[in-house]
Tab-separated table of C-alpha atoms and ligand atoms in Angstrom:
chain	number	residue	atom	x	y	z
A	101	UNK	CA	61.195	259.020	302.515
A	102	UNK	CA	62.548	258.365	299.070
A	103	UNK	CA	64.700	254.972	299.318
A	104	UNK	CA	67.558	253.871	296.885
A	105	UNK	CA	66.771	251.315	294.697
A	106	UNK	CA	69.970	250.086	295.592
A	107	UNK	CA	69.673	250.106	299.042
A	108	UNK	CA	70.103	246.283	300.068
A	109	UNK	CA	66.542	246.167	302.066
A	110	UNK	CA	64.873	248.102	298.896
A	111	UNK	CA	61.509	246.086	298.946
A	112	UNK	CA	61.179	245.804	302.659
A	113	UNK	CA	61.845	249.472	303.160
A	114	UNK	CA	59.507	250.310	300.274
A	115	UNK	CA	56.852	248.092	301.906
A	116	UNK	CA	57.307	250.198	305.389
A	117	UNK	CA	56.472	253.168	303.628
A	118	UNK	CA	53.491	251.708	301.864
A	119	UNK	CA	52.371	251.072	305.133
A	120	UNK	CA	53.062	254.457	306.618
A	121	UNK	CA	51.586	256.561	303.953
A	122	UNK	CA	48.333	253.801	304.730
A	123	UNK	CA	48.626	254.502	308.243
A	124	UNK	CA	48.854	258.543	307.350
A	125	UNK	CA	45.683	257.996	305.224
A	126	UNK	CA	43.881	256.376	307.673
A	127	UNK	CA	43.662	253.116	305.560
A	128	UNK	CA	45.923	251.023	308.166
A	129	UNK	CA	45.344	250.780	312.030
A	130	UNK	CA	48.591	251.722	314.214
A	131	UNK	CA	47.897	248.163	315.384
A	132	UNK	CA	48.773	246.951	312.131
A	133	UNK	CA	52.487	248.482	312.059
A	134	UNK	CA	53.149	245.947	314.998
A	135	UNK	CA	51.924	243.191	313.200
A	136	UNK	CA	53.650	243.542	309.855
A	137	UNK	CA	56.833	243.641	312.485
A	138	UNK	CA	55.824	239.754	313.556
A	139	UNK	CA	55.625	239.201	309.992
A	140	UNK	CA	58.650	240.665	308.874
A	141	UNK	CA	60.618	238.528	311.635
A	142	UNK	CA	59.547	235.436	309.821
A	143	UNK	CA	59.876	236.673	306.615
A	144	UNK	CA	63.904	237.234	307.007
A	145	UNK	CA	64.084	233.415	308.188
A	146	UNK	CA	62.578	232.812	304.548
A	147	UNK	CA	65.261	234.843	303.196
A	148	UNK	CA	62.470	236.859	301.757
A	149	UNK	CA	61.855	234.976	299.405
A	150	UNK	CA	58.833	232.746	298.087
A	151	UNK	CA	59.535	228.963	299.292
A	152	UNK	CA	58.627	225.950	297.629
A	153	UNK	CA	56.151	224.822	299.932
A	154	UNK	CA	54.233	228.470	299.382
A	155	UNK	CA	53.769	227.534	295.809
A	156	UNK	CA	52.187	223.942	296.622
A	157	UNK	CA	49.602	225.957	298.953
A	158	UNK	CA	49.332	228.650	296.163
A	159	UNK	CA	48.094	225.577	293.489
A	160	UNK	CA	45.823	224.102	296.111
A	161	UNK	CA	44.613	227.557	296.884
A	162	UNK	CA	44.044	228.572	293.014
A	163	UNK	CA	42.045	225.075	293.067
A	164	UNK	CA	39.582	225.740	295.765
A	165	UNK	CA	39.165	229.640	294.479
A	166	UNK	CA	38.252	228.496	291.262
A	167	UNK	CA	36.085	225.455	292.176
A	168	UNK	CA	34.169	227.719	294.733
A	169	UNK	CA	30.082	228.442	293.875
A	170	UNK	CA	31.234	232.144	295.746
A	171	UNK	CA	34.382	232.618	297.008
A	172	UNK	CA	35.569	236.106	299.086
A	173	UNK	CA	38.653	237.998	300.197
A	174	UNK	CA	38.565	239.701	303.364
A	175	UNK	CA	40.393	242.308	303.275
A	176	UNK	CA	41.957	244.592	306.290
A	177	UNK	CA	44.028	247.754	305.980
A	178	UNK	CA	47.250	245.994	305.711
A	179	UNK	CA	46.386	244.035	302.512
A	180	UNK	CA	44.685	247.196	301.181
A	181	UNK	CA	47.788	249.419	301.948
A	182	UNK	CA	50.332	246.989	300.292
A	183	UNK	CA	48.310	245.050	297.340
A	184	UNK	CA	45.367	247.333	296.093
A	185	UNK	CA	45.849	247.130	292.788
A	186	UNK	CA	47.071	242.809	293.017
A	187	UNK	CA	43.891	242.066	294.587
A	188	UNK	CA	41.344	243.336	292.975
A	189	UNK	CA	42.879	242.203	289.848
A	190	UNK	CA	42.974	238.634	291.787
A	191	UNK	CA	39.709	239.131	292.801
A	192	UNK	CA	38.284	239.788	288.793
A	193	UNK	CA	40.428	236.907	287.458
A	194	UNK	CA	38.858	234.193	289.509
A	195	UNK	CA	36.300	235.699	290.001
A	196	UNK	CA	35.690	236.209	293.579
A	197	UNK	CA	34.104	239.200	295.813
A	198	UNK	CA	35.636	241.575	297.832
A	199	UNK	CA	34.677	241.778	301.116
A	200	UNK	CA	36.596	244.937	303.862
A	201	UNK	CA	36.579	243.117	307.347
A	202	UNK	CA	38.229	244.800	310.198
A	203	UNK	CA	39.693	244.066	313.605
A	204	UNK	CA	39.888	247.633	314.150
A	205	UNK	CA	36.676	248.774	312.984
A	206	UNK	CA	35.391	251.882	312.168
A	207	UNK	CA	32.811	252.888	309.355
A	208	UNK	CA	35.535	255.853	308.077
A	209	UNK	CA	38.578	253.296	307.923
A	210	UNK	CA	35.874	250.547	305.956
A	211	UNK	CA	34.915	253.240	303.534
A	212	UNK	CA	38.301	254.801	302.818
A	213	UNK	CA	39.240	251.231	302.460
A	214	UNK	CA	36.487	250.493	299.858
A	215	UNK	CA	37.361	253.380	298.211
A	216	UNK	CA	41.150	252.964	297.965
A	217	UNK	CA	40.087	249.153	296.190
A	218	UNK	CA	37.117	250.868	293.917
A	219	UNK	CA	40.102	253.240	292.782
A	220	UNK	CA	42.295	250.349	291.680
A	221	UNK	CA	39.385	248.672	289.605
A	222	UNK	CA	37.088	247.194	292.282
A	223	UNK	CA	33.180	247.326	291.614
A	224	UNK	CA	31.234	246.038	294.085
A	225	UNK	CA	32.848	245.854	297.885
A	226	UNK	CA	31.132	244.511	300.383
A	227	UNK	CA	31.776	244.870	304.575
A	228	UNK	CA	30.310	248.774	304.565
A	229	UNK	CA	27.000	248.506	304.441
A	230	UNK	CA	25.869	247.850	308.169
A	231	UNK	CA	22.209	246.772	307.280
A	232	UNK	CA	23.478	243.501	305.114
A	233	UNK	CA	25.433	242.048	308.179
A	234	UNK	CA	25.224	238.600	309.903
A	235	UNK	CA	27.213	236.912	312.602
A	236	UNK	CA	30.151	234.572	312.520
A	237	UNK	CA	29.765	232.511	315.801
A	238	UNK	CA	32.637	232.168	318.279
A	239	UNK	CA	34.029	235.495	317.439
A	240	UNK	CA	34.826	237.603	320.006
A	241	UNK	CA	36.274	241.135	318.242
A	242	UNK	CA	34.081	243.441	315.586
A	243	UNK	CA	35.465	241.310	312.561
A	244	UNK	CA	32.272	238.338	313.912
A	245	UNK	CA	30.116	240.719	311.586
A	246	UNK	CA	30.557	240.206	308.048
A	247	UNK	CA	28.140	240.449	304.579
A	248	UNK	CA	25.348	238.386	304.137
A	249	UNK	CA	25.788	238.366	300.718
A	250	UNK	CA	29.896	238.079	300.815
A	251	UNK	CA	31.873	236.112	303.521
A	252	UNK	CA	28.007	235.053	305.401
A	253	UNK	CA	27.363	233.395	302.147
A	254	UNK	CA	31.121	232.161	300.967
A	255	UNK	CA	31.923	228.836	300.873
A	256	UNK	CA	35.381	229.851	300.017
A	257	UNK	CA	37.101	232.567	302.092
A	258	UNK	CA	40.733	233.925	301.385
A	259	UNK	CA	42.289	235.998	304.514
A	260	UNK	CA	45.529	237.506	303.962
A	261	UNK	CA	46.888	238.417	307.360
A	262	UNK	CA	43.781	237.146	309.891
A	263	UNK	CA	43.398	236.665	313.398
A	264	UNK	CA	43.149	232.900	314.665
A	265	UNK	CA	39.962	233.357	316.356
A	266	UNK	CA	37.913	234.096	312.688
A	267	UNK	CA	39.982	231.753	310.805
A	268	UNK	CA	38.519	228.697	313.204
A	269	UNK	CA	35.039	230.411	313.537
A	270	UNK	CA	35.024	230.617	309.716
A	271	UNK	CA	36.658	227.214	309.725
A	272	UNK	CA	34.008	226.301	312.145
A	273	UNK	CA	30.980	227.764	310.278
A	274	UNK	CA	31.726	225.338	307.036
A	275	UNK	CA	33.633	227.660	304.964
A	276	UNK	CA	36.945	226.203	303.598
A	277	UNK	CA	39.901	229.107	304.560
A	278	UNK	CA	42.742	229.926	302.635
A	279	UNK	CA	45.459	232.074	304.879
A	280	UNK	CA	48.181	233.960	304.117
A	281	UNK	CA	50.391	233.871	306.847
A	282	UNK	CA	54.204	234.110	307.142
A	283	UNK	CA	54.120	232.619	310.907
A	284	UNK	CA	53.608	228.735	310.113
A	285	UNK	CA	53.175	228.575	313.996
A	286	UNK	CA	49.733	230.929	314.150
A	287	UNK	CA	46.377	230.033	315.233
A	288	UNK	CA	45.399	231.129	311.763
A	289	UNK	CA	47.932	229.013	309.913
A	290	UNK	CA	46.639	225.875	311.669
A	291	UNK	CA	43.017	226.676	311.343
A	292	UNK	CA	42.996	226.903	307.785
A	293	UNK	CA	42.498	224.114	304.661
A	294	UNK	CA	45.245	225.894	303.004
A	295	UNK	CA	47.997	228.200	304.427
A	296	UNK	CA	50.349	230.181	302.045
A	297	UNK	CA	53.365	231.002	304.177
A	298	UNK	CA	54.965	233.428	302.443
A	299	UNK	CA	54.772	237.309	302.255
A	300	UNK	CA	51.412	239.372	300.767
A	301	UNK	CA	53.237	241.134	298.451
A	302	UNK	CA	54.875	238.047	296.862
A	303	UNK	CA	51.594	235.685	297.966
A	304	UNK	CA	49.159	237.973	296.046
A	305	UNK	CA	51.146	238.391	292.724
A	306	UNK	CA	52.135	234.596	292.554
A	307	UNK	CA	48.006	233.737	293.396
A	308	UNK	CA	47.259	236.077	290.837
A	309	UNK	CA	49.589	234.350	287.742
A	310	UNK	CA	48.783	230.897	288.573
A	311	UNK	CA	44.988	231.715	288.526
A	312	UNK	CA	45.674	232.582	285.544
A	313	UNK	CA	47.353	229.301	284.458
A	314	UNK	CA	44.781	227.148	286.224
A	315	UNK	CA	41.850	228.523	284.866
A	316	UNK	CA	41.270	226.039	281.969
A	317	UNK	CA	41.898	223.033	284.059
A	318	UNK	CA	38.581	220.628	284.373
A	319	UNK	CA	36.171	221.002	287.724
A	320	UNK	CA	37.732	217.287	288.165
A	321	UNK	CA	41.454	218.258	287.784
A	322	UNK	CA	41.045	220.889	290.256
A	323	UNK	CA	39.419	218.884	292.886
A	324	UNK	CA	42.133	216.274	292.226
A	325	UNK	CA	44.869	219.237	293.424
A	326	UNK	CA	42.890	220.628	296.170
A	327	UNK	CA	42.051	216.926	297.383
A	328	UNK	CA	46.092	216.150	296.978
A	329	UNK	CA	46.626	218.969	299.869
A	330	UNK	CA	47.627	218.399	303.202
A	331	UNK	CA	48.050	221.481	305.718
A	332	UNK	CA	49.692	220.104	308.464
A	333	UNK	CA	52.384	218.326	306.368
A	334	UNK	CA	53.046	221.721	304.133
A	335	UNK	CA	53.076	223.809	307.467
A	336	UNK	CA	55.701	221.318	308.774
A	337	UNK	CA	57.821	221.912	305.123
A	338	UNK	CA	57.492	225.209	305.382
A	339	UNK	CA	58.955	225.303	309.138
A	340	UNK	CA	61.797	223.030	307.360
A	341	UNK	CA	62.363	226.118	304.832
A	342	UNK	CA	63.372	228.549	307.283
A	343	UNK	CA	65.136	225.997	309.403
A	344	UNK	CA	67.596	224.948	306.160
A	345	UNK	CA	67.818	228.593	305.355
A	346	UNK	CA	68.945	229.431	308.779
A	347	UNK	CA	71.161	226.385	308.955
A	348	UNK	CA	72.822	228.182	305.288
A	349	UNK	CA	73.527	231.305	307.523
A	350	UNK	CA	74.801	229.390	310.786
A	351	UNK	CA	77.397	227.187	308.446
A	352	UNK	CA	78.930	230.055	306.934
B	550	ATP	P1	47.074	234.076	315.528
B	550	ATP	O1	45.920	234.708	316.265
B	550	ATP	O2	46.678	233.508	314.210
B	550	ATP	O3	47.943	233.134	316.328
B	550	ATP	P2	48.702	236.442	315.728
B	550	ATP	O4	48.142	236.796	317.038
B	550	ATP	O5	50.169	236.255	315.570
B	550	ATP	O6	48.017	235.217	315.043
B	550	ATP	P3	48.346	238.999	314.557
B	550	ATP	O7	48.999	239.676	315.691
B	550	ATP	O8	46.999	239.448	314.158
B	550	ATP	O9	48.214	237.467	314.662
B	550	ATP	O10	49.434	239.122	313.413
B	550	ATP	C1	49.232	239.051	312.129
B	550	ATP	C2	49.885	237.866	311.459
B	550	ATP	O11	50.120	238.289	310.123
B	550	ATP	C3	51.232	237.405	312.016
B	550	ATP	O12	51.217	236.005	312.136
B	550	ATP	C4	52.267	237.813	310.969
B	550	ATP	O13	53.253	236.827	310.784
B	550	ATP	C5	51.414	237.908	309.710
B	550	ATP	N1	51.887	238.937	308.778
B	550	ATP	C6	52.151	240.235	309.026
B	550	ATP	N2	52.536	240.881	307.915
B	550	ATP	C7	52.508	239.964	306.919
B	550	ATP	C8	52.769	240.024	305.510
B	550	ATP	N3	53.161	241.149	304.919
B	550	ATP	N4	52.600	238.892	304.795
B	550	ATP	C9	52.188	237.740	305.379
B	550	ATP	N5	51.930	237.614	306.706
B	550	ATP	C10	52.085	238.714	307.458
């Protein structure tokens, strides 16, 4: 469906149909419709918009990516429907691997997946090739078998839009995580060293420029920001952004 630009729910209607035409092309599972709902719900008490708090995690984020000896992104068919081209550019700017890791698995969905990110620059994608996997401990779904060579071997691992159980096995397992979730409340969101709490398609853009701005900072700087970071206490400000937007709404 073709959507007015000046429709007032433009970019959230536009991001639907990403999703829709991913779901058509077998990139997203139906699964992941419902999800992007949760995420939308929490997105509106952020007034869609990128908060504060979301750019402290993005710095501390940048600093961990960049101080990593092999840092990954995971990606599932969500990120790859609505950021293809974002993260693989994020992904050659830091540089990091690539790594498709599903909840819904299937070997069609990882390869249409790999291909979709190969098409938008990508060159090497791991998460397809079943021979090169190992196994994340504690998880319970098909995502507990990842790439030797990518997330089995990360010491770094960035999961836009993850389920809680792999974020504390990965957690677990001695890899530092870096979510992106817009529910501050989620398993994921607390399991991780750094939670962005803000939406993919503003998370992934923002990660991408300040990569870009962080890259000549010292080994020593960027310890010094990652070190600085506190979870818990940005997961609490971010709660405190949608609270004092809300508050805006119920005092007018
Ligand atoms: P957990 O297991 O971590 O408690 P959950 O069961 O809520 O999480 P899922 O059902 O897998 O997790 O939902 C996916 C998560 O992704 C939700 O927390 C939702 O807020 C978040 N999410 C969905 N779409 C987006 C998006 N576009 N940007 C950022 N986060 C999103």
């Amino acid at each position: 469906m073709k959507i007015s630009p000046n429709h007032p729910r433009f970019r959230s209607l536009g991001t639907r149909e990403r999703l829709v035409r991913g779901f058509q092309n077998g990139i997203v599972a139906p699964q992941g419709l419902i999800a992007h709902g949760r995420g939308e719900a929490f997105d509106y008490m952020l007034g869609e918009t990128t908060p504060k708090s979301s750019r402290l995690a993005t710095k501390a984020a940048v600093a961990l990516l960049l101080r990593a000896r092999n840092p990954v992104i995971s990606i599932n068919g969500n990120t790859a429907a609505l950021v293809p081209r974002d993260i693989v550019r994020l992904a050659r700017s830091v540089p990091a691997g690539l790594e498709v890791n599903l909840f819904h698995r299937s070997l069609a969905r990882e390869r249409r997946i790999a291909s979709l990110l190969k098409r938008n620059g990508a060159e090497l994608v791991h998460g397809v090739d079943e021979r090169a996997r190992v196994r994340i401990r504690g998880v319970a779904s098909p995502r507990r078998d990842v790439d030797a060579q990518g997330i089995g071997d990360a010491d770094v691992v960035l999961i836009p839009l993850e389920d809680g159980d792999r974020a504390e096995a990965l957690t677990n397992a001695g890899k530092a995580v870096i979510a992106i979730d817009l529910n501050p409340m989620s398993r994921t969101s607390r399991a991780a060293a750094v939670t962005i709490v803000d939406n993919i398609i503003r998370a992934i853009p923002e990660l991408l420029q300040i990569t870009l701005t962080m890259k000549p900072l010292s080994m020593s700087r960027l310890g010094a920001i990652a070190s600085k970071f506190d979870n818990e206490t940005n997961l609490a400000r971010a709660m405190k952004d949608m609270i004092h937007y809300m508050q805006g709404w119920a005092e007018t």
